[in-house]
Tab-separated table of C-alpha atoms in Angstrom:
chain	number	residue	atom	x	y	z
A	1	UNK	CA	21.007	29.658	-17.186
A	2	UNK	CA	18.101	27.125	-16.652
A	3	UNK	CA	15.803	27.520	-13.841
A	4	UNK	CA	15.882	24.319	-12.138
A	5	UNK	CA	13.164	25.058	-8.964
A	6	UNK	CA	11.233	22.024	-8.267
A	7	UNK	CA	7.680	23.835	-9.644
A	8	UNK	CA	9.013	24.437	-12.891
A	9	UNK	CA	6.282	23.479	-15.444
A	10	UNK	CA	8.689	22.397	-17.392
A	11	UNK	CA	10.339	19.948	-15.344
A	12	UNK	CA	10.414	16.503	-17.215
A	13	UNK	CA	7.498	14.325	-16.401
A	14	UNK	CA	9.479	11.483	-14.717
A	15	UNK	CA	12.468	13.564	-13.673
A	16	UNK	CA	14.885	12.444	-10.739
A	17	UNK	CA	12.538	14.250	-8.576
A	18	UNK	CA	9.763	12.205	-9.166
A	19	UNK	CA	11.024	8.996	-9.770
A	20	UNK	CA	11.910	9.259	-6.232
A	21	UNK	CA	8.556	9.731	-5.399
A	22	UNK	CA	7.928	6.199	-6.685
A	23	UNK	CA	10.961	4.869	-5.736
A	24	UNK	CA	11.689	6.020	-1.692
A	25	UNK	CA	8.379	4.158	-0.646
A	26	UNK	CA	9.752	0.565	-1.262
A	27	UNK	CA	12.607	1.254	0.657
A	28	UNK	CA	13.571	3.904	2.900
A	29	UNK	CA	10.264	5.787	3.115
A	30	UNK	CA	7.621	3.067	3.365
A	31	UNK	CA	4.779	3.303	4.542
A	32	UNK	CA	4.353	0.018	7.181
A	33	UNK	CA	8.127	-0.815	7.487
A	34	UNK	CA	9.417	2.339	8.362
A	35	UNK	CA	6.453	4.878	8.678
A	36	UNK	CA	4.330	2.153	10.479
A	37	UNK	CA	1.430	2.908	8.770
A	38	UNK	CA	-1.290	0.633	7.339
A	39	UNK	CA	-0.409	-2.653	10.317
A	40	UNK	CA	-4.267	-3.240	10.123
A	41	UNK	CA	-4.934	-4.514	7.237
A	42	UNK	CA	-1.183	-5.861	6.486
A	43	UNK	CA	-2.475	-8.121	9.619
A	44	UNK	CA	-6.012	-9.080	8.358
A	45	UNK	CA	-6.317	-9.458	4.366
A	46	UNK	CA	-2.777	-11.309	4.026
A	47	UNK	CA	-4.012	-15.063	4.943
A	48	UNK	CA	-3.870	-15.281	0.792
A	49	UNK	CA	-2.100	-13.757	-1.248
A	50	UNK	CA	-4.895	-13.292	-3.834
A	51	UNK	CA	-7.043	-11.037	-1.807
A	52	UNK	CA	-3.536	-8.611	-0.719
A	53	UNK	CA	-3.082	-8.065	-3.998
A	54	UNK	CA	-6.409	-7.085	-4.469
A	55	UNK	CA	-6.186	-4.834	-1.133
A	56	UNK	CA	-2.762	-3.627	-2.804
A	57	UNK	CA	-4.253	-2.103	-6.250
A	58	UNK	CA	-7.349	-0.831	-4.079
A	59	UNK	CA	-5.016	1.337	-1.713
A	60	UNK	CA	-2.942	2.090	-4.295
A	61	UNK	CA	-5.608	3.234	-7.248
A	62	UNK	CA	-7.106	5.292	-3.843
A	63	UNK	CA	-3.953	7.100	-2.650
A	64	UNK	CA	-2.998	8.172	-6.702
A	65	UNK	CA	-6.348	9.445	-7.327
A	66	UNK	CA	-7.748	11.366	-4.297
A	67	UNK	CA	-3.704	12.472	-3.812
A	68	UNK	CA	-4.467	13.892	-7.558
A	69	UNK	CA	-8.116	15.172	-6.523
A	70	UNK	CA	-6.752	17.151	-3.780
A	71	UNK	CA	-3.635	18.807	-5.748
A	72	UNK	CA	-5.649	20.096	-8.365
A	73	UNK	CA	-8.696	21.690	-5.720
A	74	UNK	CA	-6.068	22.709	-3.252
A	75	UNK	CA	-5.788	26.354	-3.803
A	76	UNK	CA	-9.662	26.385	-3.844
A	77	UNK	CA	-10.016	24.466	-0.571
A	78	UNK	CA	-10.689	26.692	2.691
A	79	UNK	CA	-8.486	25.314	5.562
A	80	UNK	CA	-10.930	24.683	8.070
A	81	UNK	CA	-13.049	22.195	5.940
A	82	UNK	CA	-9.981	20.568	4.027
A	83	UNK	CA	-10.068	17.407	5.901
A	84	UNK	CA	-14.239	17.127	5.232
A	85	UNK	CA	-13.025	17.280	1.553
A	86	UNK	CA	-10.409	15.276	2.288
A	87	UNK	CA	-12.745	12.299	3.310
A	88	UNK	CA	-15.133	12.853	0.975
A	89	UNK	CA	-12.973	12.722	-1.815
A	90	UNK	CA	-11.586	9.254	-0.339
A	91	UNK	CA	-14.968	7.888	0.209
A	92	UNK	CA	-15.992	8.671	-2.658
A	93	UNK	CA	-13.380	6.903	-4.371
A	94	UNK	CA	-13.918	3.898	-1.953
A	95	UNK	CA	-17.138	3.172	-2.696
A	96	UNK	CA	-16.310	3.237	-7.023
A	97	UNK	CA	-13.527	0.730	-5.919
A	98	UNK	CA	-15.618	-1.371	-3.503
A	99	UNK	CA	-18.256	-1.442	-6.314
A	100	UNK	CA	-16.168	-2.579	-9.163
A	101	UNK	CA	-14.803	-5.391	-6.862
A	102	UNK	CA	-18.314	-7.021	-6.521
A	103	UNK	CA	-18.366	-6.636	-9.961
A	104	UNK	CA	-15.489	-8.240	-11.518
A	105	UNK	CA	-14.080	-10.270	-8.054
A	106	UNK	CA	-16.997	-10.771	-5.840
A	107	UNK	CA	-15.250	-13.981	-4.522
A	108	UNK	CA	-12.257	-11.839	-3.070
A	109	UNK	CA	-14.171	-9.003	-2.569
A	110	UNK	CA	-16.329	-11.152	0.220
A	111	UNK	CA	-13.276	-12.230	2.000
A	112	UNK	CA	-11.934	-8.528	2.361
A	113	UNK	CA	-15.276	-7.563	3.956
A	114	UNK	CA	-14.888	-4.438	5.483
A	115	UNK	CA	-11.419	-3.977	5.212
A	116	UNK	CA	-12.069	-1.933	1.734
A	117	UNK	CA	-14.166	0.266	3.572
A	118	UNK	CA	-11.866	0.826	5.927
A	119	UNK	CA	-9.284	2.417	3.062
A	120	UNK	CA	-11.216	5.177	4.053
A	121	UNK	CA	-9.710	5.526	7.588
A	122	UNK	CA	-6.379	4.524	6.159
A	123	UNK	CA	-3.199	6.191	8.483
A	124	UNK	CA	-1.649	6.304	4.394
A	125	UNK	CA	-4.316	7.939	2.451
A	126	UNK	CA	-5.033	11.052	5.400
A	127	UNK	CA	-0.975	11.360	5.830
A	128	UNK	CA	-0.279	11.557	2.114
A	129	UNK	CA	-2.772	14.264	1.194
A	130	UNK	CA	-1.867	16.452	4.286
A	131	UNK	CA	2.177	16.183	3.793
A	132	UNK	CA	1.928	16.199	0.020
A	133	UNK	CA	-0.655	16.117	-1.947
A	134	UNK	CA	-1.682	19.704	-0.010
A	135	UNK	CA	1.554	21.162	-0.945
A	136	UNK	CA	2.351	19.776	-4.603
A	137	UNK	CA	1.130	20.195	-7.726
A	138	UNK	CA	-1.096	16.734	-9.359
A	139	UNK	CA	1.527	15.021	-11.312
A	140	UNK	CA	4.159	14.864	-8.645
A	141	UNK	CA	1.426	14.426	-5.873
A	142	UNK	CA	0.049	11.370	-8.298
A	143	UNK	CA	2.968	9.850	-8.490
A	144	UNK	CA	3.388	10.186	-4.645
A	145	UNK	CA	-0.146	8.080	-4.195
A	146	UNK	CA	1.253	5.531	-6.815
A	147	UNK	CA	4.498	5.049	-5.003
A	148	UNK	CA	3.540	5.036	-1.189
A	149	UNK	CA	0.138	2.565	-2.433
A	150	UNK	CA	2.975	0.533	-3.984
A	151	UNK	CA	4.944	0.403	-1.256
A	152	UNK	CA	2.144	-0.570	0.970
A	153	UNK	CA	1.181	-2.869	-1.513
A	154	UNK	CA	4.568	-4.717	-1.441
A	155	UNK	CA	4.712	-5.755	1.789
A	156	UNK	CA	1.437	-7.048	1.740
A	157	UNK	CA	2.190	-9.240	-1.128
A	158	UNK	CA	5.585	-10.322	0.898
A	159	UNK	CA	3.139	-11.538	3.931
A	160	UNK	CA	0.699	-13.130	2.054
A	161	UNK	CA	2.685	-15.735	-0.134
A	162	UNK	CA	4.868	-16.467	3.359
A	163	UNK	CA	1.403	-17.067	4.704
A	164	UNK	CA	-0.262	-18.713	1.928
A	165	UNK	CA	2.739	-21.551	1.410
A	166	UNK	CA	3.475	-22.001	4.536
A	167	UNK	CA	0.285	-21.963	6.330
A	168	UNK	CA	-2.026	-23.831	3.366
A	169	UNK	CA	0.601	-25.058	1.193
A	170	UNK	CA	-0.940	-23.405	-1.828
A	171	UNK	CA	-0.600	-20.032	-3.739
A	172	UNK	CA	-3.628	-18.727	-5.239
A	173	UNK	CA	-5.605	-21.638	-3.917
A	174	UNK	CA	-3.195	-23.886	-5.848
A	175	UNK	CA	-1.341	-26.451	-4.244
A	176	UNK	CA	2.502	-26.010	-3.924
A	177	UNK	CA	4.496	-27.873	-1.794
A	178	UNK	CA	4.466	-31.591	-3.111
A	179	UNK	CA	1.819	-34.061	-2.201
A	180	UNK	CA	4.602	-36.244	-1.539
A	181	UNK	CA	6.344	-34.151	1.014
A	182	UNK	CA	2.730	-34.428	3.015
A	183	UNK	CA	3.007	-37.840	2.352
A	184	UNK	CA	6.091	-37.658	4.653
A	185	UNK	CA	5.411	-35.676	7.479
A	186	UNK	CA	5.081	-32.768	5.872
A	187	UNK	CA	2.636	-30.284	7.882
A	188	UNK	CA	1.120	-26.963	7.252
A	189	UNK	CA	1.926	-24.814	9.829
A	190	UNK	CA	-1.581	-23.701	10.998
A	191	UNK	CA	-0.078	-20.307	13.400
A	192	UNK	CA	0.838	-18.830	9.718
A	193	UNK	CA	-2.688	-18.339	9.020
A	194	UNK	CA	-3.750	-16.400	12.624
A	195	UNK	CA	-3.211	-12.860	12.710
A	196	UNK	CA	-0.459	-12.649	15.121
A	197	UNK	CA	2.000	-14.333	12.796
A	198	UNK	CA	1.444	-11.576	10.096
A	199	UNK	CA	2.590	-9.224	12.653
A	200	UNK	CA	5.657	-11.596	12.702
A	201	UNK	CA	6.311	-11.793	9.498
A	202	UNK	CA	5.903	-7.699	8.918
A	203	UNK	CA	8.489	-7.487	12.023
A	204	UNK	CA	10.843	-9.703	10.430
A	205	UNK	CA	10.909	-7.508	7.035
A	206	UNK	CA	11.632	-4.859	9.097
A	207	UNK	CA	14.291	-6.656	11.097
A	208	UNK	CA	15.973	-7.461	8.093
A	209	UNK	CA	15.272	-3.875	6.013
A	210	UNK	CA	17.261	-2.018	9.308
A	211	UNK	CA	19.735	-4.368	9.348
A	212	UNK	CA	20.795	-3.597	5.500
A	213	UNK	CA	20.017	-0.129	6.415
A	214	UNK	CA	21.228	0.958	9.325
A	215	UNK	CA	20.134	4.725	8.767
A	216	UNK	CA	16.800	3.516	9.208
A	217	UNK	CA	17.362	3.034	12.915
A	218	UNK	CA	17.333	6.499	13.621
A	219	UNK	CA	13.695	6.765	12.211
Protein backbone atom coordinates (compact mmCIF):
# COMPACT_ATOMS: atom_id res chain seq x y z
CA UNK A 1 0.00 0.00 0.00
CA UNK A 2 1.39 3.58 -0.62
CA UNK A 3 2.44 5.66 2.19
CA UNK A 4 0.60 8.76 1.78
CA UNK A 5 2.00 10.95 5.14
CA UNK A 6 2.32 14.49 4.25
CA UNK A 7 6.52 14.31 4.58
CA UNK A 8 6.81 11.78 2.09
CA UNK A 9 9.76 12.76 -0.19
CA UNK A 10 8.04 11.51 -2.70
CA UNK A 11 4.99 13.41 -2.60
CA UNK A 12 4.40 15.13 -6.07
CA UNK A 13 5.82 18.58 -6.26
CA UNK A 14 2.48 20.44 -6.72
CA UNK A 15 0.27 17.85 -5.07
CA UNK A 16 -3.29 18.75 -3.60
CA UNK A 17 -1.45 19.52 -0.52
CA UNK A 18 0.42 22.18 -1.81
CA UNK A 19 -1.57 23.68 -4.26
CA UNK A 20 -3.56 24.58 -1.32
CA UNK A 21 -0.84 26.27 0.04
CA UNK A 22 -1.07 28.67 -2.91
CA UNK A 23 -4.50 28.56 -3.26
CA UNK A 24 -6.23 29.09 0.61
CA UNK A 25 -4.45 32.60 0.84
CA UNK A 26 -6.67 34.33 -1.85
CA UNK A 27 -9.59 33.22 -0.25
CA UNK A 28 -10.31 31.73 2.95
CA UNK A 29 -6.89 32.08 4.59
CA UNK A 30 -5.68 35.54 3.60
CA UNK A 31 -3.61 37.30 5.05
CA UNK A 32 -5.40 41.12 5.43
CA UNK A 33 -9.04 39.99 4.74
CA UNK A 34 -9.35 37.36 7.06
CA UNK A 35 -6.03 37.09 9.11
CA UNK A 36 -5.85 40.97 9.33
CA UNK A 37 -2.46 41.12 8.71
CA UNK A 38 -0.41 43.56 6.61
CA UNK A 39 -3.44 46.87 7.09
CA UNK A 40 -0.28 49.16 7.09
CA UNK A 41 0.92 49.19 4.10
CA UNK A 42 -2.49 47.99 2.26
CA UNK A 43 -3.36 51.69 3.72
CA UNK A 44 -0.20 53.63 2.59
CA UNK A 45 1.42 52.33 -0.85
CA UNK A 46 -2.14 51.79 -2.61
CA UNK A 47 -2.76 55.62 -3.81
CA UNK A 48 -1.41 53.90 -7.35
CA UNK A 49 -1.62 50.99 -8.38
CA UNK A 50 1.91 50.92 -9.89
CA UNK A 51 3.79 51.19 -6.70
CA UNK A 52 1.25 48.09 -4.89
CA UNK A 53 2.28 46.03 -7.32
CA UNK A 54 5.65 46.75 -6.74
CA UNK A 55 5.01 46.41 -2.78
CA UNK A 56 3.13 43.07 -3.90
CA UNK A 57 6.24 41.17 -5.68
CA UNK A 58 8.54 42.72 -2.80
CA UNK A 59 6.42 40.96 0.06
CA UNK A 60 5.88 38.23 -1.90
CA UNK A 61 9.68 37.42 -3.34
CA UNK A 62 10.42 38.12 0.79
CA UNK A 63 7.91 35.70 2.39
CA UNK A 64 8.99 32.66 -0.45
CA UNK A 65 12.55 33.11 0.17
CA UNK A 66 13.30 33.70 3.90
CA UNK A 67 10.04 31.06 4.41
CA UNK A 68 12.61 28.74 2.24
CA UNK A 69 15.80 30.07 4.26
CA UNK A 70 14.31 29.10 7.44
CA UNK A 71 12.96 25.44 6.37
CA UNK A 72 16.13 24.35 5.20
CA UNK A 73 18.31 25.83 8.64
CA UNK A 74 15.50 24.83 10.90
CA UNK A 75 16.76 21.72 12.46
CA UNK A 76 20.11 23.62 12.93
CA UNK A 77 18.50 26.66 14.58
CA UNK A 78 18.65 26.75 18.58
CA UNK A 79 15.20 27.93 19.88
CA UNK A 80 16.13 30.71 21.89
CA UNK A 81 17.86 32.71 19.01
CA UNK A 82 15.37 31.56 16.15
CA UNK A 83 13.62 34.78 15.93
CA UNK A 84 17.34 36.79 15.74
CA UNK A 85 17.73 34.46 12.67
CA UNK A 86 14.50 34.97 11.82
CA UNK A 87 15.06 38.81 11.28
CA UNK A 88 18.18 38.58 9.98
CA UNK A 89 17.32 36.38 7.35
CA UNK A 90 14.35 38.92 6.44
CA UNK A 91 16.56 41.88 6.55
CA UNK A 92 18.79 40.56 4.76
CA UNK A 93 16.56 39.83 2.04
CA UNK A 94 15.05 43.40 2.41
CA UNK A 95 17.82 45.23 1.80
CA UNK A 96 18.76 42.88 -1.81
CA UNK A 97 15.07 43.84 -2.66
CA UNK A 98 15.21 47.51 -1.60
CA UNK A 99 18.50 47.66 -3.61
CA UNK A 100 17.37 46.23 -6.84
CA UNK A 101 14.34 48.65 -6.71
CA UNK A 102 16.64 51.78 -6.90
CA UNK A 103 18.11 50.02 -9.49
CA UNK A 104 15.66 49.10 -12.03
CA UNK A 105 12.43 51.42 -10.51
CA UNK A 106 13.92 54.22 -8.61
CA UNK A 107 10.79 56.32 -9.55
CA UNK A 108 8.45 53.85 -7.53
CA UNK A 109 10.91 52.90 -5.29
CA UNK A 110 10.95 56.81 -3.94
CA UNK A 111 7.28 56.86 -3.47
CA UNK A 112 7.31 53.57 -1.27
CA UNK A 113 9.92 55.22 0.99
CA UNK A 114 10.13 53.35 3.95
CA UNK A 115 7.42 51.15 3.55
CA UNK A 116 10.01 48.44 1.93
CA UNK A 117 11.90 48.64 4.93
CA UNK A 118 9.25 48.10 6.88
CA UNK A 119 8.68 44.36 5.10
CA UNK A 120 10.94 43.70 7.70
CA UNK A 121 8.45 44.22 10.61
CA UNK A 122 5.78 42.68 8.46
CA UNK A 123 2.78 40.85 10.90
CA UNK A 124 3.02 38.21 7.42
CA UNK A 125 6.61 37.48 7.08
CA UNK A 126 7.23 36.79 11.33
CA UNK A 127 3.70 34.72 11.34
CA UNK A 128 4.57 32.60 8.32
CA UNK A 129 8.01 31.43 9.40
CA UNK A 130 6.86 30.68 13.04
CA UNK A 131 3.48 28.64 11.98
CA UNK A 132 5.11 27.12 8.93
CA UNK A 133 8.03 27.61 7.60
CA UNK A 134 9.46 26.29 11.33
CA UNK A 135 7.56 23.17 10.97
CA UNK A 136 7.75 22.21 7.10
CA UNK A 137 10.12 21.15 4.93
CA UNK A 138 11.40 24.15 1.93
CA UNK A 139 9.28 23.26 -0.95
CA UNK A 140 5.97 23.22 0.81
CA UNK A 141 7.12 26.13 3.18
CA UNK A 142 8.12 28.05 -0.35
CA UNK A 143 5.15 27.64 -1.72
CA UNK A 144 3.47 28.85 1.56
CA UNK A 145 5.58 32.39 1.19
CA UNK A 146 4.45 32.46 -2.56
CA UNK A 147 0.83 31.98 -1.75
CA UNK A 148 0.21 34.13 1.49
CA UNK A 149 2.72 37.14 -0.49
CA UNK A 150 0.14 36.57 -3.25
CA UNK A 151 -2.61 36.86 -1.34
CA UNK A 152 -1.39 39.96 0.29
CA UNK A 153 -0.46 41.09 -2.91
CA UNK A 154 -4.04 40.80 -4.31
CA UNK A 155 -5.74 42.91 -2.27
CA UNK A 156 -3.38 45.50 -2.62
CA UNK A 157 -3.73 45.51 -6.29
CA UNK A 158 -7.78 45.50 -5.66
CA UNK A 159 -7.25 48.96 -3.56
CA UNK A 160 -5.03 50.56 -5.68
CA UNK A 161 -6.84 50.56 -9.18
CA UNK A 162 -10.27 51.53 -7.00
CA UNK A 163 -8.02 54.30 -5.80
CA UNK A 164 -6.14 55.16 -8.79
CA UNK A 165 -9.53 55.55 -11.18
CA UNK A 166 -11.49 56.88 -8.96
CA UNK A 167 -9.41 59.23 -7.08
CA UNK A 168 -6.99 60.50 -10.26
CA UNK A 169 -8.86 59.15 -13.06
CA UNK A 170 -5.83 57.37 -14.41
CA UNK A 171 -4.20 53.85 -14.13
CA UNK A 172 -0.58 53.73 -14.25
CA UNK A 173 -0.42 57.48 -14.55
CA UNK A 174 -2.56 57.11 -17.69
CA UNK A 175 -5.66 58.80 -18.04
CA UNK A 176 -8.92 56.68 -18.02
CA UNK A 177 -12.08 58.01 -17.57
CA UNK A 178 -12.89 60.23 -20.72
CA UNK A 179 -11.84 63.80 -21.03
CA UNK A 180 -15.25 64.33 -22.06
CA UNK A 181 -16.95 63.00 -19.02
CA UNK A 182 -14.70 65.89 -17.08
CA UNK A 183 -15.90 68.01 -19.57
CA UNK A 184 -19.34 67.33 -17.97
CA UNK A 185 -19.11 67.42 -14.46
CA UNK A 186 -17.19 64.71 -14.11
CA UNK A 187 -14.97 64.95 -10.76
CA UNK A 188 -12.25 62.95 -9.23
CA UNK A 189 -13.14 62.07 -6.01
CA UNK A 190 -10.18 63.50 -3.99
CA UNK A 191 -11.16 61.25 -0.31
CA UNK A 192 -10.04 58.09 -2.62
CA UNK A 193 -6.59 59.18 -2.47
CA UNK A 194 -6.34 59.83 1.70
CA UNK A 195 -5.57 56.95 3.69
CA UNK A 196 -8.75 56.46 5.43
CA UNK A 197 -10.59 55.48 2.28
CA UNK A 198 -8.12 52.52 1.68
CA UNK A 199 -9.22 51.30 4.95
CA UNK A 200 -12.71 51.56 3.28
CA UNK A 201 -12.14 49.98 0.46
CA UNK A 202 -10.12 46.87 2.33
CA UNK A 203 -13.42 46.77 4.67
CA UNK A 204 -15.63 46.56 1.83
CA UNK A 205 -13.64 43.40 0.27
CA UNK A 206 -14.08 41.96 3.35
CA UNK A 207 -17.75 42.84 3.65
CA UNK A 208 -18.35 41.29 0.53
CA UNK A 209 -15.70 38.06 0.92
CA UNK A 210 -17.97 37.11 4.41
CA UNK A 211 -20.94 37.64 2.82
CA UNK A 212 -20.14 34.86 -0.03
CA UNK A 213 -18.58 33.05 2.76
CA UNK A 214 -20.32 32.90 5.60
CA UNK A 215 -17.83 30.39 7.39
CA UNK A 216 -15.57 33.15 7.49
CA UNK A 217 -17.61 34.85 10.19
CA UNK A 218 -16.62 32.58 12.71
CA UNK A 219 -12.88 33.59 12.16
Amino acid sequence: MMNTNVNNSKEPAFSAKNLKLLQNPFNSENPITVQVLGICSALAVTVQIKPAIVMALSVTIVTAFSNLIISSLRNGIPSRIRIIVQLVVIAALVIIVDQVLKAFVYDVSKKLSVFVGLIITNCILMGRLEAFAMANKPWPSFLDGIGNGLGYGMILIVVGFFREILGSGSLFGYQIIPQALYNAGYEDNGLMILPPMALIVVGSIIWVQRAKNRKLIEK
